[in-house]
Amino acid sequence: MDFTFPNGRTLRDTLACDLADERGRWLGTGFGNLVDHRIGFRSQTGFPLTGDYAIGIRHGMRETPLPGVSDIGFRLEPAAER
């Protein structure tokens, strides 16, 4: 993941997360082709600068695109909602 701050500084970090179990079943909740799999990441991160931030997500798997994955979402929540 790349976090770009309003001043242009970019911070890159890696998050390892399993999407399926050892039998190939998707982790998370849902039905059909839609699965919601929430992963906590950087729970103490704040946004100290005023302005626009950019967050880039990419996978590190060998296959592109990933079979069975058509979309990915990213959600920010205030600390009080966790």
PDB file of C-alpha atoms in Angstrom, residues 4-81:
ATOM      1  CA  THR A   4       0.770   9.796  -0.398  1.00  0.00           C
ATOM      2  CA  PHE A   5       0.473  12.839   1.838  1.00  0.00           C
ATOM      3  CA  PRO A   6      -0.630  16.317   0.713  1.00  0.00           C
ATOM      4  CA  ASN A   7       3.018  17.448   0.769  1.00  0.00           C
ATOM      5  CA  GLY A   8       3.951  14.747  -1.785  1.00  0.00           C
ATOM      6  CA  ARG A   9       5.721  12.412   0.657  1.00  0.00           C
ATOM      7  CA  THR A  10       4.859   8.757   0.043  1.00  0.00           C
ATOM      8  CA  LEU A  11       4.954   6.008   2.642  1.00  0.00           C
ATOM      9  CA  ARG A  12       4.930   2.405   1.403  1.00  0.00           C
ATOM     10  CA  ASP A  13       3.927  -0.485   3.640  1.00  0.00           C
ATOM     11  CA  THR A  14       3.143  -4.157   3.121  1.00  0.00           C
ATOM     12  CA  LEU A  15       0.170  -6.049   4.489  1.00  0.00           C
ATOM     13  CA  ALA A  16       0.083  -9.830   4.215  1.00  0.00           C
ATOM     14  CA  CYS A  17      -3.464 -11.167   4.261  1.00  0.00           C
ATOM     15  CA  ASP A  18      -4.990 -14.494   3.365  1.00  0.00           C
ATOM     16  CA  LEU A  19      -8.016 -14.295   1.081  1.00  0.00           C
ATOM     17  CA  ALA A  20      -8.860 -18.016   1.177  1.00  0.00           C
ATOM     18  CA  ASP A  21      -8.292 -20.933   3.536  1.00  0.00           C
ATOM     19  CA  GLU A  22      -6.165 -24.008   2.808  1.00  0.00           C
ATOM     20  CA  ARG A  23      -9.088 -25.612   0.924  1.00  0.00           C
ATOM     21  CA  GLY A  24      -9.584 -22.597  -1.317  1.00  0.00           C
ATOM     22  CA  ARG A  25     -12.706 -21.279   0.439  1.00  0.00           C
ATOM     23  CA  TRP A  26     -12.937 -17.503   0.600  1.00  0.00           C
ATOM     24  CA  LEU A  27     -12.470 -15.978   4.048  1.00  0.00           C
ATOM     25  CA  GLY A  28     -14.996 -13.405   5.237  1.00  0.00           C
ATOM     26  CA  THR A  29     -18.762 -13.203   5.034  1.00  0.00           C
ATOM     27  CA  GLY A  30     -21.161 -12.930   2.141  1.00  0.00           C
ATOM     28  CA  PHE A  31     -22.958 -14.994  -0.446  1.00  0.00           C
ATOM     29  CA  GLY A  32     -22.499 -15.857  -4.089  1.00  0.00           C
ATOM     30  CA  ASN A  33     -19.657 -13.952  -5.673  1.00  0.00           C
ATOM     31  CA  LEU A  34     -19.657 -11.127  -3.121  1.00  0.00           C
ATOM     32  CA  VAL A  35     -17.441 -11.586  -0.067  1.00  0.00           C
ATOM     33  CA  ASP A  36     -16.725  -9.017   2.656  1.00  0.00           C
ATOM     34  CA  HIS A  37     -13.344  -9.688   4.246  1.00  0.00           C
ATOM     35  CA  ARG A  38     -12.254  -6.939   6.645  1.00  0.00           C
ATOM     36  CA  ILE A  39      -8.652  -6.606   7.712  1.00  0.00           C
ATOM     37  CA  GLY A  40      -7.458  -4.088  10.278  1.00  0.00           C
ATOM     38  CA  PHE A  41      -4.389  -2.139   9.239  1.00  0.00           C
ATOM     39  CA  ARG A  42      -2.524   0.796  10.809  1.00  0.00           C
ATOM     40  CA  SER A  43      -5.137   1.386  13.484  1.00  0.00           C
ATOM     41  CA  GLN A  44      -3.154   4.246  15.039  1.00  0.00           C
ATOM     42  CA  THR A  45      -2.606   6.172  11.792  1.00  0.00           C
ATOM     43  CA  GLY A  46      -3.862   9.719  11.590  1.00  0.00           C
ATOM     44  CA  PHE A  47      -4.012  12.390   8.926  1.00  0.00           C
ATOM     45  CA  PRO A  48      -1.923  15.244  10.347  1.00  0.00           C
ATOM     46  CA  LEU A  49      -1.817  17.457   7.244  1.00  0.00           C
ATOM     47  CA  THR A  50      -4.669  19.365   5.657  1.00  0.00           C
ATOM     48  CA  GLY A  51      -5.290  18.420   2.046  1.00  0.00           C
ATOM     49  CA  ASP A  52      -5.798  15.426  -0.200  1.00  0.00           C
ATOM     50  CA  TYR A  53      -4.276  12.041   0.543  1.00  0.00           C
ATOM     51  CA  ALA A  54      -3.907   9.245  -2.014  1.00  0.00           C
ATOM     52  CA  ILE A  55      -3.965   5.557  -1.095  1.00  0.00           C
ATOM     53  CA  GLY A  56      -2.752   3.005  -3.625  1.00  0.00           C
ATOM     54  CA  ILE A  57      -3.341  -0.722  -3.296  1.00  0.00           C
ATOM     55  CA  ARG A  58      -1.662  -3.491  -5.281  1.00  0.00           C
ATOM     56  CA  HIS A  59      -1.218  -7.203  -4.798  1.00  0.00           C
ATOM     57  CA  GLY A  60       2.011  -9.150  -4.723  1.00  0.00           C
ATOM     58  CA  MET A  61       0.746 -12.432  -6.153  1.00  0.00           C
ATOM     59  CA  ARG A  62       2.316 -14.141  -9.147  1.00  0.00           C
ATOM     60  CA  GLU A  63      -0.911 -14.153 -11.165  1.00  0.00           C
ATOM     61  CA  THR A  64      -2.354 -10.963 -12.627  1.00  0.00           C
ATOM     62  CA  PRO A  65      -5.275 -10.637 -12.508  1.00  0.00           C
ATOM     63  CA  LEU A  66      -6.046 -12.782  -9.484  1.00  0.00           C
ATOM     64  CA  PRO A  67      -8.516 -15.551 -10.379  1.00  0.00           C
ATOM     65  CA  GLY A  68     -11.854 -14.975  -8.653  1.00  0.00           C
ATOM     66  CA  VAL A  69     -11.080 -11.372  -7.643  1.00  0.00           C
ATOM     67  CA  SER A  70     -12.729  -8.674  -9.748  1.00  0.00           C
ATOM     68  CA  ASP A  71     -12.880  -5.728  -7.327  1.00  0.00           C
ATOM     69  CA  ILE A  72     -11.353  -4.546  -4.086  1.00  0.00           C
ATOM     70  CA  GLY A  73     -12.535  -1.829  -1.748  1.00  0.00           C
ATOM     71  CA  PHE A  74     -10.909   0.275   0.908  1.00  0.00           C
ATOM     72  CA  ARG A  75     -12.734   1.711   3.901  1.00  0.00           C
ATOM     73  CA  LEU A  76     -11.557   4.255   6.462  1.00  0.00           C
ATOM     74  CA  GLU A  77     -13.263   4.295   9.838  1.00  0.00           C
ATOM     75  CA  PRO A  78     -12.866   6.714  12.739  1.00  0.00           C
ATOM     76  CA  ALA A  79     -11.194   5.085  15.733  1.00  0.00           C
ATOM     77  CA  ALA A  80     -14.431   5.312  17.762  1.00  0.00           C
ATOM     78  CA  GLU A  81     -16.211   2.968  15.317  1.00  0.00           C
TER      79      GLU A  81
END
